[in-house]
Amino acid sequence: MSRRFPLPDRPRLWGVALSHYQVEGGDHCDWTDWEAGRRTRGAPCGDAVSSWEQYETDALLAKAAGANAFRFSVSWSRVEPRQGEWSDDVLGRYRRLVDHLAAIGLEPVVTLFHYTHPSWFHRSTPWTSSASIDRFARFTRRVVEALGGSVRVYVPLNEPLVFLLAGYLDGQIPPGVSDPASFRLAFGNMLSAHAASSAVIRELNPAAAVGVAHNMMAFAPDRWWNPFDRLIAAAAHRCYNQSIVEAYAEGRWNFVLPPLLRMKGRNDDLPASIDFFGVNYYSRLHFRSPGKERVVGDFHYRDRSGRGLTDNGWEVVPEKLGAMLMEASQSGFPLVVTENGIADATDTMRVAFLEAHAREIAVVEARGVPIHGYFHWSLLDNYEWLDGYGPRFGLYEVDRTTMQRTARPSVETFRELGRKFLSVP
Ligand code: BGC
């Protein structure tokens, strides 16, 4: 089964990806509460990189870098600061951004959930409660009504599994829950919320394309000859990468995370709820079992590919982008790389990183799997969740005292690769 990418006049997207909390600044939400409890390693988000004021100039920087698309997210906590109270000013602000993007020829790609929630959400309608589905659908309705027909691409959820694992099983991010039963409930509700959100988008904007952005990681045994390491790496691949692809492709999941959790579920609305499947790909993890930190196994980044680790210690393995895309292509949905990028403050690795990942996309396409878009993470240096402002992911460097943006040399490479990517019909 192979479906068509639904933007006939723009079959290929070359863009940058950002998320509201990481760039906007001054957004009070569950993550701010979490930071106040000092539960992150890095500096608090604070003013971020003040994109709330500078979105229009940021969009121009993306344009100058050769992008034809701009992926950003809408802050739920700004739009609905108190349950049921909607801010027209905030919706108007996002509308101005969208109009500006259209005016300068950038396709807006709008994410509705990128990790943060209004502070009231976890008290009132957490993901463990089925009421969360309707809350998210109502938020979707307000946003889609406000943004109008110029938004043709929506991503209701960014990395639902990363959020669920870290927020409901590992307790590392808000809401900080560490409980398999809650994870199970939240998992089902969140996928239902995706389907409900997608239905609202299509009702209001039937021409819109809807996709999910799923984080896919490569997993390898730390010692290739060790059967336990191999077993754990294979199990991680199965649950982390494949179960979400299957959930969207077939409306069924069989999620096994030994020894914590085993769950089967179904949602018949999921397969019809997306028009494309987005892959966020960054790196590879190596498993060793039994582990020192966790009995089942520890995971580490290693420089097995010999390209050097990134500033935040991640391995660079471009060929695994190809492997992940081939895996995702099993779903039959048109594919988009919704995120890919590197923390590299000195910009010494980014050019090779960009070139190698673009080559990998070409290899996948030569195998008969078209890739309809590539979004680089990120346009700007930004706030990095648990690590504050340490890792620098930007094509543009940001000086946080002046908020000045300066192009890194790799912007040239991004532009040149984009020109080639977009010249293919
Ligand atoms: C997330 C981004 C994050 C990036 C780098 C992605 O998985 O969607 O929010 O900044 O990883 O860590």
Tab-separated table of C-alpha atoms and ligand atoms in Angstrom:
chain	number	residue	atom	x	y	z
A	1	MET	CA	0.000	0.000	0.000
A	2	SER	CA	1.494	3.309	-0.978
A	3	ARG	CA	-0.194	6.665	-0.513
A	4	ARG	CA	0.408	10.040	-2.121
A	5	PHE	CA	1.899	12.984	-0.304
A	6	PRO	CA	-1.002	15.433	-0.085
A	7	LEU	CA	0.589	18.758	-1.160
A	8	PRO	CA	0.357	18.590	-4.955
A	9	ASP	CA	1.971	21.999	-5.516
A	10	ARG	CA	4.766	21.398	-3.010
A	11	PRO	CA	5.740	17.737	-3.154
A	12	ARG	CA	9.058	18.276	-1.340
A	13	LEU	CA	9.694	20.264	1.832
A	14	TRP	CA	13.129	21.474	2.950
A	15	GLY	CA	12.841	23.176	6.272
A	16	VAL	CA	13.892	23.850	9.814
A	17	ALA	CA	12.144	22.665	12.981
A	18	LEU	CA	11.657	24.553	16.259
A	19	SER	CA	9.421	24.147	19.288
A	20	HIS	CA	7.631	26.903	21.190
A	21	TYR	CA	9.067	26.405	24.678
A	22	GLN	CA	12.608	26.013	23.416
A	23	VAL	CA	12.662	29.356	21.598
A	24	GLU	CA	9.827	31.672	22.651
A	25	GLY	CA	10.617	32.630	26.244
A	26	GLY	CA	8.315	33.763	29.042
A	27	ASP	CA	5.892	30.860	28.700
A	28	HIS	CA	4.552	29.691	32.057
A	29	CYS	CA	3.660	25.994	31.895
A	30	ASP	CA	4.204	22.638	33.570
A	31	TRP	CA	7.863	22.698	32.515
A	32	THR	CA	8.433	26.030	34.297
A	33	ASP	CA	6.952	24.497	37.447
A	34	TRP	CA	9.271	21.537	36.994
A	35	GLU	CA	12.300	23.841	36.651
A	36	ALA	CA	11.254	25.695	39.787
A	37	GLY	CA	11.504	22.373	41.602
A	38	ARG	CA	15.078	22.199	40.207
A	39	ARG	CA	14.392	18.986	38.451
A	40	THR	CA	16.472	19.780	35.354
A	41	ARG	CA	20.275	19.746	35.100
A	42	GLY	CA	20.720	22.947	33.123
A	43	ALA	CA	19.671	26.575	33.455
A	44	PRO	CA	15.936	27.342	33.435
A	45	CYS	CA	14.373	28.338	30.134
A	46	GLY	CA	13.629	31.968	31.092
A	47	ASP	CA	13.533	34.173	27.995
A	48	ALA	CA	14.667	31.277	25.774
A	49	VAL	CA	15.878	33.025	22.612
A	50	SER	CA	12.972	35.490	22.521
A	51	SER	CA	11.395	34.175	19.341
A	52	TRP	CA	7.997	35.245	20.675
A	53	GLU	CA	9.152	38.747	19.721
A	54	GLN	CA	11.412	37.707	16.858
A	55	TYR	CA	9.467	35.006	14.994
A	56	GLU	CA	9.197	37.060	11.813
A	57	THR	CA	12.938	37.721	11.595
A	58	ASP	CA	13.616	34.078	12.492
A	59	ALA	CA	11.402	33.048	9.585
A	60	LEU	CA	13.442	35.308	7.317
A	61	LEU	CA	16.613	33.593	8.518
A	62	ALA	CA	15.097	30.243	7.547
A	63	LYS	CA	14.223	31.671	4.154
A	64	ALA	CA	17.773	33.014	3.755
A	65	ALA	CA	19.054	29.510	4.559
A	66	GLY	CA	17.139	28.158	1.556
A	67	ALA	CA	14.186	26.605	3.393
A	68	ASN	CA	10.732	26.347	1.803
A	69	ALA	CA	9.073	25.163	5.043
A	70	PHE	CA	9.062	26.132	8.716
A	71	ARG	CA	8.025	23.684	11.429
A	72	PHE	CA	7.070	25.270	14.747
A	73	SER	CA	4.748	24.398	17.616
A	74	VAL	CA	1.912	26.232	19.305
A	75	SER	CA	2.078	26.709	23.061
A	76	TRP	CA	-1.016	25.235	24.696
A	77	SER	CA	-0.233	27.057	27.967
A	78	ARG	CA	-0.293	30.419	26.190
A	79	VAL	CA	-3.429	29.615	24.209
A	80	GLU	CA	-5.389	28.219	27.192
A	81	PRO	CA	-3.678	29.628	30.306
A	82	ARG	CA	-6.639	28.660	32.506
A	83	GLN	CA	-8.858	25.746	31.654
A	84	GLY	CA	-11.540	26.910	29.230
A	85	GLU	CA	-10.093	30.456	28.933
A	86	TRP	CA	-8.659	31.143	25.525
A	87	SER	CA	-6.305	33.934	24.613
A	88	ASP	CA	-7.264	35.644	21.368
A	89	ASP	CA	-4.087	37.739	21.575
A	90	VAL	CA	-1.955	34.648	21.572
A	91	LEU	CA	-3.901	33.009	18.766
A	92	GLY	CA	-3.588	36.266	16.846
A	93	ARG	CA	0.182	36.238	17.396
A	94	TYR	CA	0.457	32.768	15.843
A	95	ARG	CA	-1.843	33.851	13.024
A	96	ARG	CA	0.508	36.754	12.226
A	97	LEU	CA	3.423	34.335	12.102
A	98	VAL	CA	1.546	32.019	9.747
A	99	ASP	CA	0.567	34.905	7.479
A	100	HIS	CA	4.169	36.068	7.425
A	101	LEU	CA	5.381	32.560	6.531
A	102	ALA	CA	2.892	32.407	3.675
A	103	ALA	CA	3.929	35.879	2.486
A	104	ILE	CA	7.604	34.911	2.276
A	105	GLY	CA	6.903	31.530	0.687
A	106	LEU	CA	7.529	29.179	3.610
A	107	GLU	CA	5.091	26.310	4.180
A	108	PRO	CA	4.004	26.408	7.842
A	109	VAL	CA	4.114	22.994	9.494
A	110	VAL	CA	2.313	23.289	12.813
A	111	THR	CA	2.947	20.961	15.755
A	112	LEU	CA	0.265	21.018	18.448
A	113	PHE	CA	2.051	19.140	21.214
A	114	HIS	CA	5.782	19.410	21.824
A	115	TYR	CA	6.177	18.150	25.408
A	116	THR	CA	4.722	21.027	27.483
A	117	HIS	CA	1.218	21.521	28.939
A	118	PRO	CA	-0.648	24.263	30.727
A	119	SER	CA	0.036	24.022	34.459
A	120	TRP	CA	-3.605	23.073	35.160
A	121	PHE	CA	-3.551	20.104	32.783
A	122	HIS	CA	-1.981	17.461	35.038
A	123	ARG	CA	-4.238	18.409	37.949
A	124	SER	CA	-7.414	18.521	35.965
A	125	THR	CA	-7.286	16.193	32.948
A	126	PRO	CA	-3.955	14.299	32.898
A	127	TRP	CA	-3.208	11.884	30.079
A	128	THR	CA	-4.215	9.020	32.380
A	129	SER	CA	-7.777	10.347	32.236
A	130	SER	CA	-9.892	9.911	29.113
A	131	ALA	CA	-10.977	13.557	29.572
A	132	SER	CA	-7.562	14.501	28.157
A	133	ILE	CA	-8.726	13.417	24.703
A	134	ASP	CA	-11.478	16.005	24.565
A	135	ARG	CA	-9.230	18.716	26.072
A	136	PHE	CA	-6.679	18.191	23.331
A	137	ALA	CA	-9.377	18.142	20.652
A	138	ARG	CA	-10.786	21.460	21.956
A	139	PHE	CA	-7.324	23.013	21.922
A	140	THR	CA	-6.864	21.751	18.358
A	141	ARG	CA	-10.171	23.316	17.314
A	142	ARG	CA	-9.243	26.753	18.655
A	143	VAL	CA	-5.857	26.689	16.963
A	144	VAL	CA	-7.069	25.449	13.583
A	145	GLU	CA	-9.949	27.956	13.579
A	146	ALA	CA	-7.531	30.769	14.374
A	147	LEU	CA	-4.854	29.805	11.863
A	148	GLY	CA	-7.262	29.337	8.978
A	149	GLY	CA	-6.614	27.814	5.607
A	150	SER	CA	-3.008	28.922	5.192
A	151	VAL	CA	-1.826	26.056	7.359
A	152	ARG	CA	-1.899	22.906	5.274
A	153	VAL	CA	0.350	20.643	7.358
A	154	TYR	CA	-0.286	19.663	10.983
A	155	VAL	CA	1.617	17.416	13.360
A	156	PRO	CA	-0.671	16.914	16.375
A	157	LEU	CA	1.974	15.078	18.416
A	158	ASN	CA	5.731	15.368	18.541
A	159	GLU	CA	7.372	12.180	19.824
A	160	PRO	CA	4.477	10.821	21.893
A	161	LEU	CA	6.507	7.796	22.991
A	162	VAL	CA	9.492	9.846	24.196
A	163	PHE	CA	7.133	11.997	26.226
A	164	LEU	CA	5.251	8.991	27.647
A	165	LEU	CA	8.385	7.065	28.589
A	166	ALA	CA	10.062	10.056	30.237
A	167	GLY	CA	6.900	11.530	31.774
A	168	TYR	CA	4.955	8.445	32.875
A	169	LEU	CA	7.480	5.622	33.239
A	170	ASP	CA	10.810	7.205	34.097
A	171	GLY	CA	9.490	10.262	35.908
A	172	GLN	CA	12.208	12.468	34.386
A	173	ILE	CA	9.979	15.142	32.906
A	174	PRO	CA	6.560	16.533	33.853
A	175	PRO	CA	4.276	15.120	35.114
A	176	GLY	CA	7.097	13.095	36.721
A	177	VAL	CA	5.149	9.860	37.089
A	178	SER	CA	6.906	6.543	37.316
A	179	ASP	CA	4.243	3.910	37.084
A	180	PRO	CA	3.569	1.257	34.417
A	181	ALA	CA	-0.214	1.337	34.970
A	182	SER	CA	-0.300	5.112	34.384
A	183	PHE	CA	1.950	4.733	31.352
A	184	ARG	CA	-0.456	2.213	29.879
A	185	LEU	CA	-3.458	4.504	30.336
A	186	ALA	CA	-1.640	7.595	29.095
A	187	PHE	CA	-0.373	5.727	26.030
A	188	GLY	CA	-3.874	4.769	24.887
A	189	ASN	CA	-5.356	8.174	25.655
A	190	MET	CA	-2.632	10.040	23.863
A	191	LEU	CA	-3.046	8.028	20.687
A	192	SER	CA	-6.805	8.579	20.910
A	193	ALA	CA	-6.131	12.295	21.345
A	194	HIS	CA	-4.085	12.174	18.162
A	195	ALA	CA	-6.979	10.614	16.264
A	196	ALA	CA	-9.469	13.121	17.737
A	197	SER	CA	-7.200	16.057	16.901
A	198	SER	CA	-6.734	14.822	13.363
A	199	ALA	CA	-10.524	14.520	12.925
A	200	VAL	CA	-10.955	18.149	14.038
A	201	ILE	CA	-8.233	19.341	11.653
A	202	ARG	CA	-9.871	17.537	8.741
A	203	GLU	CA	-13.339	18.779	9.624
A	204	LEU	CA	-12.156	22.406	9.619
A	205	ASN	CA	-9.568	22.127	6.892
A	206	PRO	CA	-10.257	19.107	4.663
A	207	ALA	CA	-7.231	19.761	2.456
A	208	ALA	CA	-4.770	19.662	5.363
A	209	ALA	CA	-2.125	16.951	5.654
A	210	VAL	CA	-1.701	15.388	9.089
A	211	GLY	CA	1.335	13.491	10.314
A	212	VAL	CA	2.988	12.232	13.469
A	213	ALA	CA	6.632	12.911	14.379
A	214	HIS	CA	8.076	9.718	15.852
A	215	ASN	CA	11.547	9.616	17.377
A	216	MET	CA	13.483	6.628	16.062
A	217	MET	CA	16.831	5.563	17.545
A	218	ALA	CA	19.270	2.981	16.342
A	219	PHE	CA	20.023	0.330	18.988
A	220	ALA	CA	23.062	-1.964	19.031
A	221	PRO	CA	24.529	-4.544	21.391
A	222	ASP	CA	27.506	-3.142	23.264
A	223	ARG	CA	29.328	-6.471	22.708
A	224	TRP	CA	28.170	-7.904	19.382
A	225	TRP	CA	28.914	-11.446	20.558
A	226	ASN	CA	26.970	-11.218	23.823
A	227	PRO	CA	23.482	-12.791	23.552
A	228	PHE	CA	21.991	-10.661	26.356
A	229	ASP	CA	23.221	-7.401	24.857
A	230	ARG	CA	21.794	-8.498	21.527
A	231	LEU	CA	18.498	-9.510	23.048
A	232	ILE	CA	18.034	-6.179	24.829
A	233	ALA	CA	19.024	-4.160	21.759
A	234	ALA	CA	16.521	-6.088	19.645
A	235	ALA	CA	13.780	-5.650	22.271
A	236	ALA	CA	14.470	-1.901	22.431
A	237	HIS	CA	14.187	-1.608	18.668
A	238	ARG	CA	10.968	-3.551	18.717
A	239	CYS	CA	9.253	-1.473	21.376
A	240	TYR	CA	10.774	1.976	20.827
A	241	ASN	CA	10.828	2.091	17.034
A	242	GLN	CA	8.468	-0.516	15.655
A	243	SER	CA	5.507	-0.441	18.005
A	244	ILE	CA	4.586	3.143	17.079
A	245	VAL	CA	5.028	2.496	13.352
A	246	GLU	CA	2.674	-0.486	13.745
A	247	ALA	CA	0.193	1.436	15.847
A	248	TYR	CA	-0.258	4.029	13.097
A	249	ALA	CA	-0.078	1.524	10.239
A	250	GLU	CA	-2.421	-1.112	11.660
A	251	GLY	CA	-4.241	0.510	14.553
A	252	ARG	CA	-2.786	-2.129	16.904
A	253	TRP	CA	0.166	-2.261	19.234
A	254	ASN	CA	1.990	-4.931	21.120
A	255	PHE	CA	4.362	-3.056	23.368
A	256	VAL	CA	6.778	-5.163	25.381
A	257	LEU	CA	9.304	-3.482	27.648
A	258	PRO	CA	10.874	-6.290	29.648
A	259	PRO	CA	10.540	-6.749	32.574
A	260	LEU	CA	8.366	-3.708	33.335
A	261	LEU	CA	5.556	-3.816	30.935
A	262	ARG	CA	3.668	-5.782	28.361
A	263	MET	CA	0.632	-4.275	26.743
A	264	LYS	CA	-1.516	-4.818	23.734
A	265	GLY	CA	-3.981	-2.303	22.468
A	266	ARG	CA	-5.882	-1.083	19.465
A	267	ASN	CA	-7.338	2.073	18.041
A	268	ASP	CA	-9.065	1.564	14.722
A	269	ASP	CA	-9.071	5.300	13.968
A	270	LEU	CA	-5.300	5.676	13.964
A	271	PRO	CA	-4.362	4.475	10.459
A	272	ALA	CA	-6.764	6.900	8.807
A	273	SER	CA	-5.630	9.732	11.086
A	274	ILE	CA	-2.378	10.458	9.261
A	275	ASP	CA	-1.374	11.307	5.712
A	276	PHE	CA	2.364	11.081	6.318
A	277	PHE	CA	4.723	9.531	8.842
A	278	GLY	CA	7.446	11.746	10.281
A	279	VAL	CA	10.752	10.385	11.534
A	280	ASN	CA	12.881	12.308	14.042
A	281	TYR	CA	16.328	10.726	13.932
A	282	TYR	CA	19.474	11.677	15.853
A	283	SER	CA	21.683	8.827	17.062
A	284	ARG	CA	22.402	5.252	18.199
A	285	LEU	CA	22.512	3.684	21.654
A	286	HIS	CA	24.529	0.629	22.748
A	287	PHE	CA	23.125	-1.820	25.289
A	288	ARG	CA	24.999	-3.886	27.846
A	289	SER	CA	23.210	-6.441	29.970
A	290	PRO	CA	23.103	-6.926	32.887
A	291	GLY	CA	23.757	-3.253	33.604
A	292	LYS	CA	25.250	-1.398	36.545
A	293	GLU	CA	22.496	1.219	36.697
A	294	ARG	CA	19.611	-1.029	35.683
A	295	VAL	CA	19.611	-4.778	36.013
A	296	VAL	CA	18.068	-5.317	32.588
A	297	GLY	CA	20.730	-3.297	30.849
A	298	ASP	CA	22.517	0.047	30.611
A	299	PHE	CA	22.677	2.111	27.491
A	300	HIS	CA	25.494	4.356	26.344
A	301	TYR	CA	26.582	6.324	23.343
A	302	ARG	CA	29.881	5.124	21.883
A	303	ASP	CA	31.904	6.448	19.000
A	304	ARG	CA	31.735	3.191	17.061
A	305	SER	CA	31.376	4.920	13.725
A	306	GLY	CA	34.567	6.916	14.339
A	307	ARG	CA	33.108	10.289	13.447
A	308	GLY	CA	33.485	11.696	16.944
A	309	LEU	CA	30.745	12.302	19.510
A	310	THR	CA	28.651	15.468	19.400
A	311	ASP	CA	28.865	18.165	22.123
A	312	ASN	CA	26.193	16.347	24.117
A	313	GLY	CA	27.940	13.012	23.677
A	314	TRP	CA	25.791	11.465	20.939
A	315	GLU	CA	27.168	9.164	18.264
A	316	VAL	CA	26.837	10.272	14.622
A	317	VAL	CA	25.521	7.375	12.492
A	318	PRO	CA	23.981	8.690	9.256
A	319	GLU	CA	23.467	5.236	7.713
A	320	LYS	CA	20.968	4.452	10.455
A	321	LEU	CA	18.754	7.272	9.226
A	322	GLY	CA	18.359	5.139	6.117
A	323	ALA	CA	17.620	2.042	8.185
A	324	MET	CA	14.958	3.912	10.198
A	325	LEU	CA	13.333	5.316	7.080
A	326	MET	CA	13.202	1.842	5.524
A	327	GLU	CA	11.603	0.583	8.726
A	328	ALA	CA	9.054	3.418	8.733
A	329	SER	CA	8.314	2.804	5.051
A	330	GLN	CA	6.744	-0.514	6.134
A	331	SER	CA	3.806	1.598	7.251
A	332	GLY	CA	3.006	2.482	3.632
A	333	PHE	CA	2.672	6.178	4.500
A	334	PRO	CA	4.604	8.879	2.662
A	335	LEU	CA	7.667	9.739	4.754
A	336	VAL	CA	9.119	13.018	6.004
A	337	VAL	CA	12.239	13.511	8.142
A	338	THR	CA	10.610	15.793	10.706
A	339	GLU	CA	13.812	16.327	12.751
A	340	ASN	CA	17.527	15.636	12.426
A	341	GLY	CA	20.377	17.683	13.828
A	342	ILE	CA	23.523	17.948	15.898
A	343	ALA	CA	24.800	19.785	18.981
A	344	ASP	CA	27.999	21.336	17.663
A	345	ALA	CA	28.896	24.763	19.065
A	346	THR	CA	32.039	25.174	16.965
A	347	ASP	CA	30.335	23.976	13.774
A	348	THR	CA	33.179	21.585	13.073
A	349	MET	CA	30.982	18.522	12.529
A	350	ARG	CA	27.741	19.988	11.168
A	351	VAL	CA	28.753	20.214	7.490
A	352	ALA	CA	29.748	16.538	7.325
A	353	PHE	CA	26.637	15.647	9.370
A	354	LEU	CA	24.322	17.428	6.935
A	355	GLU	CA	26.017	15.993	3.861
A	356	ALA	CA	26.049	12.429	5.157
A	357	HIS	CA	22.378	12.491	6.184
A	358	ALA	CA	21.357	14.026	2.837
A	359	ARG	CA	23.303	11.267	1.063
A	360	GLU	CA	21.437	8.704	3.125
A	361	ILE	CA	18.114	10.184	2.037
A	362	ALA	CA	19.248	9.870	-1.584
A	363	VAL	CA	20.169	6.207	-0.965
A	364	VAL	CA	16.703	5.509	0.449
A	365	GLU	CA	15.075	7.247	-2.510
A	366	ALA	CA	17.190	5.211	-4.914
A	367	ARG	CA	15.695	2.138	-3.233
A	368	GLY	CA	12.259	3.332	-4.280
A	369	VAL	CA	11.141	5.083	-1.080
A	370	PRO	CA	10.436	8.775	-1.717
A	371	ILE	CA	11.207	11.171	1.131
A	372	HIS	CA	8.925	14.178	0.957
A	373	GLY	CA	10.672	16.463	3.372
A	374	TYR	CA	13.658	17.123	5.582
A	375	PHE	CA	13.534	19.407	8.635
A	376	HIS	CA	16.749	20.348	10.342
A	377	TRP	CA	16.812	20.667	14.107
A	378	SER	CA	17.289	23.460	14.495
A	379	LEU	CA	17.257	26.929	13.013
A	380	LEU	CA	18.630	28.462	16.229
A	381	ASP	CA	20.558	27.526	19.318
A	382	ASN	CA	17.792	26.965	21.834
A	383	TYR	CA	16.767	25.668	25.241
A	384	GLU	CA	17.496	21.973	25.491
A	385	TRP	CA	15.047	20.474	28.016
A	386	LEU	CA	17.101	18.796	30.770
A	387	ASP	CA	20.397	20.366	29.648
A	388	GLY	CA	19.527	24.054	29.483
A	389	TYR	CA	21.631	26.116	27.086
A	390	GLY	CA	24.661	23.783	26.873
A	391	PRO	CA	24.035	21.927	23.604
A	392	ARG	CA	24.016	24.187	20.517
A	393	PHE	CA	21.826	22.786	17.773
A	394	GLY	CA	21.447	25.943	15.656
A	395	LEU	CA	22.304	26.657	12.062
A	396	TYR	CA	22.379	30.148	13.585
A	397	GLU	CA	24.281	30.823	16.767
A	398	VAL	CA	22.389	32.850	19.375
A	399	ASP	CA	24.081	35.172	21.839
A	400	ARG	CA	21.666	35.087	24.772
A	401	THR	CA	22.743	38.418	26.230
A	402	THR	CA	21.970	40.386	23.067
A	403	MET	CA	19.693	37.739	21.474
A	404	GLN	CA	21.644	38.362	18.284
A	405	ARG	CA	21.565	35.578	15.681
A	406	THR	CA	24.701	34.849	13.613
A	407	ALA	CA	24.853	32.380	10.752
A	408	ARG	CA	27.198	29.459	11.287
A	409	PRO	CA	29.231	28.447	8.189
A	410	SER	CA	27.124	25.283	7.794
A	411	VAL	CA	24.150	27.420	6.708
A	412	GLU	CA	25.815	27.432	3.261
A	413	THR	CA	25.800	23.641	3.169
A	414	PHE	CA	22.160	23.511	4.286
A	415	ARG	CA	21.233	25.928	1.489
A	416	GLU	CA	23.172	24.004	-1.165
A	417	LEU	CA	21.713	20.630	-0.100
A	418	GLY	CA	18.247	22.165	-0.098
A	419	ARG	CA	18.706	23.451	-3.617
A	420	LYS	CA	19.561	19.928	-4.779
A	421	PHE	CA	16.759	18.299	-2.780
A	422	LEU	CA	14.154	20.716	-4.100
A	423	SER	CA	15.353	20.472	-7.689
A	424	VAL	CA	14.204	16.836	-7.826
A	425	PRO	CA	10.585	16.886	-9.071
B	1	BGC	C1	13.100	16.851	20.397
B	1	BGC	C2	13.616	18.271	20.531
B	1	BGC	C3	15.009	18.269	21.129
B	1	BGC	C4	15.915	17.449	20.235
B	1	BGC	C5	17.375	17.423	20.669
B	1	BGC	C6	14.142	15.928	19.790
B	1	BGC	O1	13.880	14.596	20.034
B	1	BGC	O2	11.917	16.829	19.641
B	1	BGC	O3	12.722	18.999	21.310
B	1	BGC	O4	15.520	19.544	21.301
B	1	BGC	O5	15.440	16.121	20.259
B	1	BGC	O6	17.517	16.856	21.920
